[in-house]
JSON list of C-alpha atoms in Angstrom, two decimals:
[
{"chain": "A", "resi": 12, "resn": "UNK", "atom": "CA", "xyz": [58.34, 92.42, 58.79]},
{"chain": "A", "resi": 13, "resn": "UNK", "atom": "CA", "xyz": [60.96, 92.57, 61.46]},
{"chain": "A", "resi": 14, "resn": "UNK", "atom": "CA", "xyz": [61.79, 89.32, 63.56]},
{"chain": "A", "resi": 15, "resn": "UNK", "atom": "CA", "xyz": [61.53, 89.30, 67.38]},
{"chain": "A", "resi": 16, "resn": "UNK", "atom": "CA", "xyz": [62.28, 86.14, 69.35]},
{"chain": "A", "resi": 17, "resn": "UNK", "atom": "CA", "xyz": [61.39, 85.01, 72.81]},
{"chain": "A", "resi": 18, "resn": "UNK", "atom": "CA", "xyz": [62.97, 82.22, 75.32]},
{"chain": "A", "resi": 19, "resn": "UNK", "atom": "CA", "xyz": [61.58, 80.00, 76.77]},
{"chain": "A", "resi": 20, "resn": "UNK", "atom": "CA", "xyz": [58.23, 79.77, 75.32]},
{"chain": "A", "resi": 21, "resn": "UNK", "atom": "CA", "xyz": [57.04, 77.77, 78.08]},
{"chain": "A", "resi": 22, "resn": "UNK", "atom": "CA", "xyz": [58.19, 77.64, 81.79]},
{"chain": "A", "resi": 23, "resn": "UNK", "atom": "CA", "xyz": [56.91, 76.14, 84.78]},
{"chain": "A", "resi": 24, "resn": "UNK", "atom": "CA", "xyz": [58.40, 76.55, 88.13]},
{"chain": "A", "resi": 25, "resn": "UNK", "atom": "CA", "xyz": [57.82, 76.32, 91.68]},
{"chain": "A", "resi": 26, "resn": "UNK", "atom": "CA", "xyz": [57.03, 78.85, 93.98]},
{"chain": "A", "resi": 27, "resn": "UNK", "atom": "CA", "xyz": [59.83, 80.93, 95.16]},
{"chain": "A", "resi": 28, "resn": "UNK", "atom": "CA", "xyz": [61.80, 80.52, 92.35]},
{"chain": "A", "resi": 29, "resn": "UNK", "atom": "CA", "xyz": [63.32, 83.02, 89.64]},
{"chain": "A", "resi": 30, "resn": "UNK", "atom": "CA", "xyz": [62.39, 82.87, 85.94]},
{"chain": "A", "resi": 31, "resn": "UNK", "atom": "CA", "xyz": [64.62, 84.83, 83.39]},
{"chain": "A", "resi": 32, "resn": "UNK", "atom": "CA", "xyz": [63.32, 85.55, 79.83]},
{"chain": "A", "resi": 33, "resn": "UNK", "atom": "CA", "xyz": [64.90, 86.67, 76.97]},
{"chain": "A", "resi": 34, "resn": "UNK", "atom": "CA", "xyz": [63.75, 88.87, 74.05]},
{"chain": "A", "resi": 35, "resn": "UNK", "atom": "CA", "xyz": [66.08, 89.31, 71.39]},
{"chain": "A", "resi": 36, "resn": "UNK", "atom": "CA", "xyz": [65.43, 91.48, 67.82]},
{"chain": "A", "resi": 37, "resn": "UNK", "atom": "CA", "xyz": [67.07, 88.96, 65.11]},
{"chain": "A", "resi": 38, "resn": "UNK", "atom": "CA", "xyz": [67.14, 91.17, 61.98]},
{"chain": "A", "resi": 39, "resn": "UNK", "atom": "CA", "xyz": [67.10, 94.98, 63.51]},
{"chain": "A", "resi": 40, "resn": "UNK", "atom": "CA", "xyz": [68.56, 97.03, 66.10]},
{"chain": "A", "resi": 41, "resn": "UNK", "atom": "CA", "xyz": [66.01, 97.87, 69.05]},
{"chain": "A", "resi": 42, "resn": "UNK", "atom": "CA", "xyz": [66.92, 100.74, 71.46]},
{"chain": "A", "resi": 43, "resn": "UNK", "atom": "CA", "xyz": [63.51, 100.29, 72.83]},
{"chain": "A", "resi": 44, "resn": "UNK", "atom": "CA", "xyz": [61.95, 96.97, 73.91]},
{"chain": "A", "resi": 45, "resn": "UNK", "atom": "CA", "xyz": [58.75, 96.60, 75.91]},
{"chain": "A", "resi": 46, "resn": "UNK", "atom": "CA", "xyz": [57.60, 94.18, 78.23]},
{"chain": "A", "resi": 47, "resn": "UNK", "atom": "CA", "xyz": [53.51, 93.07, 78.36]},
{"chain": "A", "resi": 48, "resn": "UNK", "atom": "CA", "xyz": [51.69, 90.52, 80.43]},
{"chain": "A", "resi": 49, "resn": "UNK", "atom": "CA", "xyz": [48.39, 89.36, 79.24]},
{"chain": "A", "resi": 50, "resn": "UNK", "atom": "CA", "xyz": [45.98, 87.50, 81.32]},
{"chain": "A", "resi": 51, "resn": "UNK", "atom": "CA", "xyz": [43.68, 85.04, 79.79]},
{"chain": "A", "resi": 52, "resn": "UNK", "atom": "CA", "xyz": [40.77, 86.94, 77.68]},
{"chain": "A", "resi": 53, "resn": "UNK", "atom": "CA", "xyz": [42.17, 90.26, 78.87]},
{"chain": "A", "resi": 54, "resn": "UNK", "atom": "CA", "xyz": [44.24, 93.06, 76.92]},
{"chain": "A", "resi": 55, "resn": "UNK", "atom": "CA", "xyz": [47.68, 93.50, 76.87]},
{"chain": "A", "resi": 56, "resn": "UNK", "atom": "CA", "xyz": [49.00, 95.35, 79.94]},
{"chain": "A", "resi": 57, "resn": "UNK", "atom": "CA", "xyz": [52.43, 97.19, 79.48]},
{"chain": "A", "resi": 58, "resn": "UNK", "atom": "CA", "xyz": [54.71, 96.56, 82.32]},
{"chain": "A", "resi": 59, "resn": "UNK", "atom": "CA", "xyz": [57.76, 98.42, 81.54]},
{"chain": "A", "resi": 60, "resn": "UNK", "atom": "CA", "xyz": [59.84, 99.91, 78.81]},
{"chain": "A", "resi": 61, "resn": "UNK", "atom": "CA", "xyz": [63.29, 98.93, 78.62]},
{"chain": "A", "resi": 62, "resn": "UNK", "atom": "CA", "xyz": [65.90, 101.02, 76.84]},
{"chain": "A", "resi": 63, "resn": "UNK", "atom": "CA", "xyz": [69.22, 100.31, 75.85]},
{"chain": "A", "resi": 64, "resn": "UNK", "atom": "CA", "xyz": [72.05, 101.12, 78.26]},
{"chain": "A", "resi": 65, "resn": "UNK", "atom": "CA", "xyz": [69.66, 102.78, 80.77]},
{"chain": "A", "resi": 66, "resn": "UNK", "atom": "CA", "xyz": [67.24, 101.90, 83.52]},
{"chain": "A", "resi": 67, "resn": "UNK", "atom": "CA", "xyz": [63.86, 100.54, 82.45]},
{"chain": "A", "resi": 68, "resn": "UNK", "atom": "CA", "xyz": [60.71, 102.64, 83.08]},
{"chain": "A", "resi": 69, "resn": "UNK", "atom": "CA", "xyz": [57.91, 100.82, 84.99]},
{"chain": "A", "resi": 70, "resn": "UNK", "atom": "CA", "xyz": [54.34, 101.41, 84.73]},
{"chain": "A", "resi": 71, "resn": "UNK", "atom": "CA", "xyz": [52.34, 102.58, 87.79]},
{"chain": "A", "resi": 72, "resn": "UNK", "atom": "CA", "xyz": [51.66, 99.43, 90.00]},
{"chain": "A", "resi": 73, "resn": "UNK", "atom": "CA", "xyz": [54.50, 97.36, 88.60]},
{"chain": "A", "resi": 74, "resn": "UNK", "atom": "CA", "xyz": [57.19, 96.28, 91.19]},
{"chain": "A", "resi": 75, "resn": "UNK", "atom": "CA", "xyz": [60.91, 97.05, 89.69]},
{"chain": "A", "resi": 76, "resn": "UNK", "atom": "CA", "xyz": [62.42, 94.56, 92.34]},
{"chain": "A", "resi": 77, "resn": "UNK", "atom": "CA", "xyz": [60.15, 91.82, 91.52]},
{"chain": "A", "resi": 78, "resn": "UNK", "atom": "CA", "xyz": [60.29, 92.06, 87.73]},
{"chain": "A", "resi": 79, "resn": "UNK", "atom": "CA", "xyz": [63.98, 93.11, 86.94]},
{"chain": "A", "resi": 80, "resn": "UNK", "atom": "CA", "xyz": [64.74, 94.15, 83.25]},
{"chain": "A", "resi": 81, "resn": "UNK", "atom": "CA", "xyz": [68.26, 94.46, 81.66]},
{"chain": "A", "resi": 82, "resn": "UNK", "atom": "CA", "xyz": [68.61, 96.15, 78.24]},
{"chain": "A", "resi": 83, "resn": "UNK", "atom": "CA", "xyz": [72.31, 95.18, 77.76]},
{"chain": "A", "resi": 84, "resn": "UNK", "atom": "CA", "xyz": [72.53, 95.25, 74.06]},
{"chain": "A", "resi": 85, "resn": "UNK", "atom": "CA", "xyz": [70.76, 96.82, 71.24]},
{"chain": "A", "resi": 86, "resn": "UNK", "atom": "CA", "xyz": [69.36, 93.36, 70.39]},
{"chain": "A", "resi": 87, "resn": "UNK", "atom": "CA", "xyz": [68.62, 91.86, 73.74]},
{"chain": "A", "resi": 88, "resn": "UNK", "atom": "CA", "xyz": [66.52, 92.52, 76.65]},
{"chain": "A", "resi": 89, "resn": "UNK", "atom": "CA", "xyz": [65.64, 90.14, 79.41]},
{"chain": "A", "resi": 90, "resn": "UNK", "atom": "CA", "xyz": [62.84, 90.17, 82.03]},
{"chain": "A", "resi": 91, "resn": "UNK", "atom": "CA", "xyz": [63.65, 88.12, 85.46]},
{"chain": "A", "resi": 92, "resn": "UNK", "atom": "CA", "xyz": [60.43, 87.46, 87.37]},
{"chain": "A", "resi": 93, "resn": "UNK", "atom": "CA", "xyz": [62.16, 87.07, 91.09]},
{"chain": "A", "resi": 94, "resn": "UNK", "atom": "CA", "xyz": [60.67, 84.80, 93.68]},
{"chain": "A", "resi": 95, "resn": "UNK", "atom": "CA", "xyz": [57.73, 83.97, 91.52]},
{"chain": "A", "resi": 96, "resn": "UNK", "atom": "CA", "xyz": [54.14, 83.06, 92.88]},
{"chain": "A", "resi": 97, "resn": "UNK", "atom": "CA", "xyz": [51.29, 81.32, 91.56]},
{"chain": "A", "resi": 98, "resn": "UNK", "atom": "CA", "xyz": [49.75, 84.75, 90.89]},
{"chain": "A", "resi": 99, "resn": "UNK", "atom": "CA", "xyz": [52.62, 85.83, 88.72]},
{"chain": "A", "resi": 100, "resn": "UNK", "atom": "CA", "xyz": [51.63, 82.90, 86.24]},
{"chain": "A", "resi": 101, "resn": "UNK", "atom": "CA", "xyz": [50.77, 84.80, 82.71]},
{"chain": "A", "resi": 102, "resn": "UNK", "atom": "CA", "xyz": [51.46, 85.20, 79.32]},
{"chain": "A", "resi": 103, "resn": "UNK", "atom": "CA", "xyz": [54.50, 87.37, 78.87]},
{"chain": "A", "resi": 104, "resn": "UNK", "atom": "CA", "xyz": [55.24, 89.04, 75.47]},
{"chain": "A", "resi": 105, "resn": "UNK", "atom": "CA", "xyz": [58.03, 91.35, 74.57]},
{"chain": "A", "resi": 106, "resn": "UNK", "atom": "CA", "xyz": [57.98, 93.67, 71.64]},
{"chain": "A", "resi": 107, "resn": "UNK", "atom": "CA", "xyz": [60.89, 95.74, 70.03]},
{"chain": "A", "resi": 108, "resn": "UNK", "atom": "CA", "xyz": [60.60, 99.09, 68.42]},
{"chain": "A", "resi": 109, "resn": "UNK", "atom": "CA", "xyz": [62.06, 99.00, 64.92]},
{"chain": "A", "resi": 110, "resn": "UNK", "atom": "CA", "xyz": [63.76, 102.57, 64.33]},
{"chain": "A", "resi": 111, "resn": "UNK", "atom": "CA", "xyz": [63.46, 102.49, 60.49]},
{"chain": "A", "resi": 112, "resn": "UNK", "atom": "CA", "xyz": [60.25, 103.18, 58.61]},
{"chain": "A", "resi": 113, "resn": "UNK", "atom": "CA", "xyz": [57.04, 103.48, 60.78]},
{"chain": "A", "resi": 114, "resn": "UNK", "atom": "CA", "xyz": [59.02, 102.66, 64.08]},
{"chain": "A", "resi": 115, "resn": "UNK", "atom": "CA", "xyz": [56.52, 99.79, 64.24]},
{"chain": "A", "resi": 116, "resn": "UNK", "atom": "CA", "xyz": [56.48, 97.54, 67.42]},
{"chain": "A", "resi": 117, "resn": "UNK", "atom": "CA", "xyz": [56.89, 93.75, 66.47]},
{"chain": "A", "resi": 118, "resn": "UNK", "atom": "CA", "xyz": [56.13, 91.19, 69.27]},
{"chain": "A", "resi": 119, "resn": "UNK", "atom": "CA", "xyz": [57.95, 88.16, 70.25]},
{"chain": "A", "resi": 120, "resn": "UNK", "atom": "CA", "xyz": [55.94, 85.05, 70.26]},
{"chain": "A", "resi": 121, "resn": "UNK", "atom": "CA", "xyz": [55.59, 85.13, 74.28]},
{"chain": "A", "resi": 122, "resn": "UNK", "atom": "CA", "xyz": [56.27, 83.02, 77.25]},
{"chain": "A", "resi": 123, "resn": "UNK", "atom": "CA", "xyz": [53.86, 81.19, 79.22]},
{"chain": "A", "resi": 124, "resn": "UNK", "atom": "CA", "xyz": [54.78, 81.27, 83.18]},
{"chain": "A", "resi": 125, "resn": "UNK", "atom": "CA", "xyz": [53.26, 78.61, 85.25]},
{"chain": "A", "resi": 126, "resn": "UNK", "atom": "CA", "xyz": [54.17, 78.97, 88.68]},
{"chain": "A", "resi": 127, "resn": "UNK", "atom": "CA", "xyz": [53.07, 76.07, 90.75]},
{"chain": "B", "resi": 5, "resn": "UNK", "atom": "CA", "xyz": [42.36, 110.58, 80.46]},
{"chain": "B", "resi": 6, "resn": "UNK", "atom": "CA", "xyz": [43.59, 108.57, 77.48]},
{"chain": "B", "resi": 7, "resn": "UNK", "atom": "CA", "xyz": [41.08, 106.13, 76.27]},
{"chain": "B", "resi": 8, "resn": "UNK", "atom": "CA", "xyz": [40.59, 103.75, 73.34]},
{"chain": "B", "resi": 9, "resn": "UNK", "atom": "CA", "xyz": [37.13, 102.08, 72.45]},
{"chain": "B", "resi": 10, "resn": "UNK", "atom": "CA", "xyz": [36.30, 99.28, 69.98]},
{"chain": "B", "resi": 11, "resn": "UNK", "atom": "CA", "xyz": [33.56, 96.82, 70.23]},
{"chain": "B", "resi": 12, "resn": "UNK", "atom": "CA", "xyz": [34.00, 93.41, 72.41]},
{"chain": "B", "resi": 13, "resn": "UNK", "atom": "CA", "xyz": [33.06, 90.94, 69.80]},
{"chain": "B", "resi": 14, "resn": "UNK", "atom": "CA", "xyz": [31.55, 90.87, 66.49]},
{"chain": "B", "resi": 15, "resn": "UNK", "atom": "CA", "xyz": [30.46, 87.97, 64.15]},
{"chain": "B", "resi": 16, "resn": "UNK", "atom": "CA", "xyz": [30.40, 87.50, 60.48]},
{"chain": "B", "resi": 17, "resn": "UNK", "atom": "CA", "xyz": [30.20, 85.10, 57.85]},
{"chain": "B", "resi": 18, "resn": "UNK", "atom": "CA", "xyz": [32.82, 83.47, 55.76]},
{"chain": "B", "resi": 19, "resn": "UNK", "atom": "CA", "xyz": [33.42, 85.29, 52.40]},
{"chain": "B", "resi": 20, "resn": "UNK", "atom": "CA", "xyz": [31.60, 88.45, 53.59]},
{"chain": "B", "resi": 21, "resn": "UNK", "atom": "CA", "xyz": [33.42, 91.78, 54.67]},
{"chain": "B", "resi": 22, "resn": "UNK", "atom": "CA", "xyz": [33.44, 93.18, 58.28]},
{"chain": "B", "resi": 23, "resn": "UNK", "atom": "CA", "xyz": [34.45, 96.72, 59.60]},
{"chain": "B", "resi": 24, "resn": "UNK", "atom": "CA", "xyz": [35.97, 97.13, 63.08]},
{"chain": "B", "resi": 25, "resn": "UNK", "atom": "CA", "xyz": [35.57, 100.43, 64.39]},
{"chain": "B", "resi": 26, "resn": "UNK", "atom": "CA", "xyz": [38.14, 102.26, 66.87]},
{"chain": "B", "resi": 27, "resn": "UNK", "atom": "CA", "xyz": [37.50, 105.50, 68.71]},
{"chain": "B", "resi": 28, "resn": "UNK", "atom": "CA", "xyz": [40.11, 107.22, 70.64]},
{"chain": "B", "resi": 29, "resn": "UNK", "atom": "CA", "xyz": [41.03, 109.90, 72.88]},
{"chain": "B", "resi": 30, "resn": "UNK", "atom": "CA", "xyz": [44.61, 110.34, 73.77]},
{"chain": "B", "resi": 31, "resn": "UNK", "atom": "CA", "xyz": [46.93, 113.04, 74.58]},
{"chain": "B", "resi": 32, "resn": "UNK", "atom": "CA", "xyz": [49.05, 113.60, 71.51]},
{"chain": "B", "resi": 33, "resn": "UNK", "atom": "CA", "xyz": [48.61, 111.31, 68.32]},
{"chain": "B", "resi": 34, "resn": "UNK", "atom": "CA", "xyz": [51.68, 109.89, 66.21]},
{"chain": "B", "resi": 35, "resn": "UNK", "atom": "CA", "xyz": [50.11, 107.21, 64.43]},
{"chain": "B", "resi": 36, "resn": "UNK", "atom": "CA", "xyz": [47.33, 104.43, 64.99]},
{"chain": "B", "resi": 37, "resn": "UNK", "atom": "CA", "xyz": [48.21, 100.45, 64.83]},
{"chain": "B", "resi": 38, "resn": "UNK", "atom": "CA", "xyz": [45.99, 97.53, 64.13]},
{"chain": "B", "resi": 39, "resn": "UNK", "atom": "CA", "xyz": [47.39, 94.08, 65.46]},
{"chain": "B", "resi": 40, "resn": "UNK", "atom": "CA", "xyz": [45.59, 90.58, 65.02]},
{"chain": "B", "resi": 41, "resn": "UNK", "atom": "CA", "xyz": [45.86, 88.31, 67.87]},
{"chain": "B", "resi": 42, "resn": "UNK", "atom": "CA", "xyz": [44.83, 84.54, 67.67]},
{"chain": "B", "resi": 43, "resn": "UNK", "atom": "CA", "xyz": [43.96, 82.92, 70.96]},
{"chain": "B", "resi": 44, "resn": "UNK", "atom": "CA", "xyz": [47.36, 81.98, 72.81]},
{"chain": "B", "resi": 45, "resn": "UNK", "atom": "CA", "xyz": [49.48, 83.50, 70.60]},
{"chain": "B", "resi": 46, "resn": "UNK", "atom": "CA", "xyz": [51.29, 87.13, 70.62]},
{"chain": "B", "resi": 47, "resn": "UNK", "atom": "CA", "xyz": [49.86, 89.92, 68.48]},
{"chain": "B", "resi": 48, "resn": "UNK", "atom": "CA", "xyz": [51.11, 90.20, 64.75]},
{"chain": "B", "resi": 49, "resn": "UNK", "atom": "CA", "xyz": [51.27, 93.83, 63.04]},
{"chain": "B", "resi": 50, "resn": "UNK", "atom": "CA", "xyz": [48.50, 94.65, 60.40]},
{"chain": "B", "resi": 51, "resn": "UNK", "atom": "CA", "xyz": [48.58, 98.21, 59.76]},
{"chain": "B", "resi": 52, "resn": "UNK", "atom": "CA", "xyz": [49.80, 101.65, 60.46]},
{"chain": "B", "resi": 53, "resn": "UNK", "atom": "CA", "xyz": [47.88, 105.08, 60.00]},
{"chain": "B", "resi": 54, "resn": "UNK", "atom": "CA", "xyz": [49.43, 108.36, 60.61]},
{"chain": "B", "resi": 55, "resn": "UNK", "atom": "CA", "xyz": [47.61, 110.52, 57.77]},
{"chain": "B", "resi": 56, "resn": "UNK", "atom": "CA", "xyz": [43.85, 110.90, 57.27]},
{"chain": "B", "resi": 57, "resn": "UNK", "atom": "CA", "xyz": [42.63, 108.35, 54.71]},
{"chain": "B", "resi": 58, "resn": "UNK", "atom": "CA", "xyz": [42.54, 104.72, 53.61]},
{"chain": "B", "resi": 59, "resn": "UNK", "atom": "CA", "xyz": [45.71, 102.33, 53.70]},
{"chain": "B", "resi": 60, "resn": "UNK", "atom": "CA", "xyz": [44.97, 99.02, 51.63]},
{"chain": "B", "resi": 61, "resn": "UNK", "atom": "CA", "xyz": [46.99, 95.78, 52.18]},
{"chain": "B", "resi": 62, "resn": "UNK", "atom": "CA", "xyz": [45.48, 93.20, 50.28]},
{"chain": "B", "resi": 63, "resn": "UNK", "atom": "CA", "xyz": [42.09, 91.75, 52.17]},
{"chain": "B", "resi": 64, "resn": "UNK", "atom": "CA", "xyz": [42.75, 94.48, 54.78]},
{"chain": "B", "resi": 65, "resn": "UNK", "atom": "CA", "xyz": [42.22, 98.09, 54.61]},
{"chain": "B", "resi": 66, "resn": "UNK", "atom": "CA", "xyz": [42.83, 100.49, 57.59]},
{"chain": "B", "resi": 67, "resn": "UNK", "atom": "CA", "xyz": [40.92, 103.94, 57.37]},
{"chain": "B", "resi": 68, "resn": "UNK", "atom": "CA", "xyz": [42.27, 106.91, 59.94]},
{"chain": "B", "resi": 69, "resn": "UNK", "atom": "CA", "xyz": [40.25, 110.25, 60.65]},
{"chain": "B", "resi": 70, "resn": "UNK", "atom": "CA", "xyz": [42.47, 112.30, 62.84]},
{"chain": "B", "resi": 71, "resn": "UNK", "atom": "CA", "xyz": [39.85, 115.22, 63.53]},
{"chain": "B", "resi": 72, "resn": "UNK", "atom": "CA", "xyz": [37.31, 112.48, 64.55]},
{"chain": "B", "resi": 73, "resn": "UNK", "atom": "CA", "xyz": [39.41, 110.56, 66.55]},
{"chain": "B", "resi": 74, "resn": "UNK", "atom": "CA", "xyz": [38.52, 107.49, 64.53]},
{"chain": "B", "resi": 75, "resn": "UNK", "atom": "CA", "xyz": [39.54, 104.68, 62.59]},
{"chain": "B", "resi": 76, "resn": "UNK", "atom": "CA", "xyz": [38.44, 101.15, 61.37]},
{"chain": "B", "resi": 77, "resn": "UNK", "atom": "CA", "xyz": [39.67, 97.92, 59.79]},
{"chain": "B", "resi": 78, "resn": "UNK", "atom": "CA", "xyz": [38.02, 96.48, 57.00]},
{"chain": "B", "resi": 79, "resn": "UNK", "atom": "CA", "xyz": [38.37, 92.77, 56.23]},
{"chain": "B", "resi": 80, "resn": "UNK", "atom": "CA", "xyz": [37.15, 91.39, 52.92]},
{"chain": "B", "resi": 81, "resn": "UNK", "atom": "CA", "xyz": [36.74, 87.80, 51.62]},
{"chain": "B", "resi": 82, "resn": "UNK", "atom": "CA", "xyz": [36.71, 86.65, 55.34]},
{"chain": "B", "resi": 83, "resn": "UNK", "atom": "CA", "xyz": [38.44, 83.10, 55.82]},
{"chain": "B", "resi": 84, "resn": "UNK", "atom": "CA", "xyz": [38.05, 81.18, 58.82]},
{"chain": "B", "resi": 85, "resn": "UNK", "atom": "CA", "xyz": [41.68, 82.06, 59.64]},
{"chain": "B", "resi": 86, "resn": "UNK", "atom": "CA", "xyz": [41.06, 85.68, 60.34]},
{"chain": "B", "resi": 87, "resn": "UNK", "atom": "CA", "xyz": [38.71, 84.69, 63.52]},
{"chain": "B", "resi": 88, "resn": "UNK", "atom": "CA", "xyz": [40.87, 86.29, 65.98]},
{"chain": "B", "resi": 89, "resn": "UNK", "atom": "CA", "xyz": [41.35, 89.22, 68.16]},
{"chain": "B", "resi": 90, "resn": "UNK", "atom": "CA", "xyz": [41.88, 92.63, 66.41]},
{"chain": "B", "resi": 91, "resn": "UNK", "atom": "CA", "xyz": [43.76, 95.31, 68.53]},
{"chain": "B", "resi": 92, "resn": "UNK", "atom": "CA", "xyz": [43.74, 98.90, 68.04]},
{"chain": "B", "resi": 93, "resn": "UNK", "atom": "CA", "xyz": [46.40, 100.88, 69.27]},
{"chain": "B", "resi": 94, "resn": "UNK", "atom": "CA", "xyz": [47.53, 104.47, 69.41]},
{"chain": "B", "resi": 95, "resn": "UNK", "atom": "CA", "xyz": [50.83, 105.88, 69.63]},
{"chain": "B", "resi": 96, "resn": "UNK", "atom": "CA", "xyz": [50.55, 109.19, 71.86]},
{"chain": "B", "resi": 97, "resn": "UNK", "atom": "CA", "xyz": [53.40, 111.47, 72.72]},
{"chain": "B", "resi": 98, "resn": "UNK", "atom": "CA", "xyz": [55.39, 109.76, 75.28]},
{"chain": "B", "resi": 99, "resn": "UNK", "atom": "CA", "xyz": [58.39, 107.44, 74.85]},
{"chain": "B", "resi": 100, "resn": "UNK", "atom": "CA", "xyz": [56.88, 105.54, 72.05]},
{"chain": "B", "resi": 101, "resn": "UNK", "atom": "CA", "xyz": [54.53, 103.54, 73.94]},
{"chain": "B", "resi": 102, "resn": "UNK", "atom": "CA", "xyz": [51.29, 102.33, 72.42]},
{"chain": "B", "resi": 103, "resn": "UNK", "atom": "CA", "xyz": [47.96, 102.84, 74.09]},
{"chain": "B", "resi": 104, "resn": "UNK", "atom": "CA", "xyz": [46.03, 99.66, 73.91]},
{"chain": "B", "resi": 105, "resn": "UNK", "atom": "CA", "xyz": [42.40, 99.13, 73.32]},
{"chain": "B", "resi": 106, "resn": "UNK", "atom": "CA", "xyz": [41.10, 96.03, 74.85]},
{"chain": "B", "resi": 107, "resn": "UNK", "atom": "CA", "xyz": [40.40, 94.16, 71.38]},
{"chain": "B", "resi": 108, "resn": "UNK", "atom": "CA", "xyz": [37.65, 92.95, 69.23]},
{"chain": "B", "resi": 109, "resn": "UNK", "atom": "CA", "xyz": [37.02, 89.29, 69.10]},
{"chain": "B", "resi": 110, "resn": "UNK", "atom": "CA", "xyz": [35.91, 88.65, 65.47]},
{"chain": "B", "resi": 111, "resn": "UNK", "atom": "CA", "xyz": [34.31, 85.25, 65.19]},
{"chain": "B", "resi": 112, "resn": "UNK", "atom": "CA", "xyz": [33.88, 83.99, 61.56]},
{"chain": "B", "resi": 113, "resn": "UNK", "atom": "CA", "xyz": [30.91, 81.62, 60.77]},
{"chain": "B", "resi": 114, "resn": "UNK", "atom": "CA", "xyz": [30.88, 79.04, 57.74]}
]
């Protein structure tokens, strides 16, 4: 299957700082990427859909000024958690839609964010 | 509304067979996916069904009945490493998003 990378895999930061997470499709082009958040023992929660060259579409209840998404190229989307607070601590996972075949979503390995 | 139901937890024995069911009610249907997620890791793609019937991939098979809004994932010759959560997801109409079930935690016992 297609490969999606995420960087960093772990982040520990102080409250009030901003954290940028990168999501890259390594062997395919992804016009659409998705950002999810997952709390322990809970299901995936879609935060936003990132479209190359246009503004991201945010799910209800997700603050677009808090979670900035940029999809500047066909292989890279970034999520910036601005002014992070302890309640933002979570597992953030991106996925990229492979346009070939079944248009499957392939997931990156995830980024664990801990805000102190 | 849109809804995907799957059992919260199942237990099975190493070497046996287990079937994880998923029922869905969505506005539109453009395919059903099964993913495996080990604790602390991101989901990995297992299977995709868009037409009725059974798709077999090694020890794993997935079945779909669109008229019944029903799918199952069948795992054969269970191994301890199959202990994980199994997520059912449906692609509806809009924006290629997936609608996710809450996942079924599968516990394999020796």
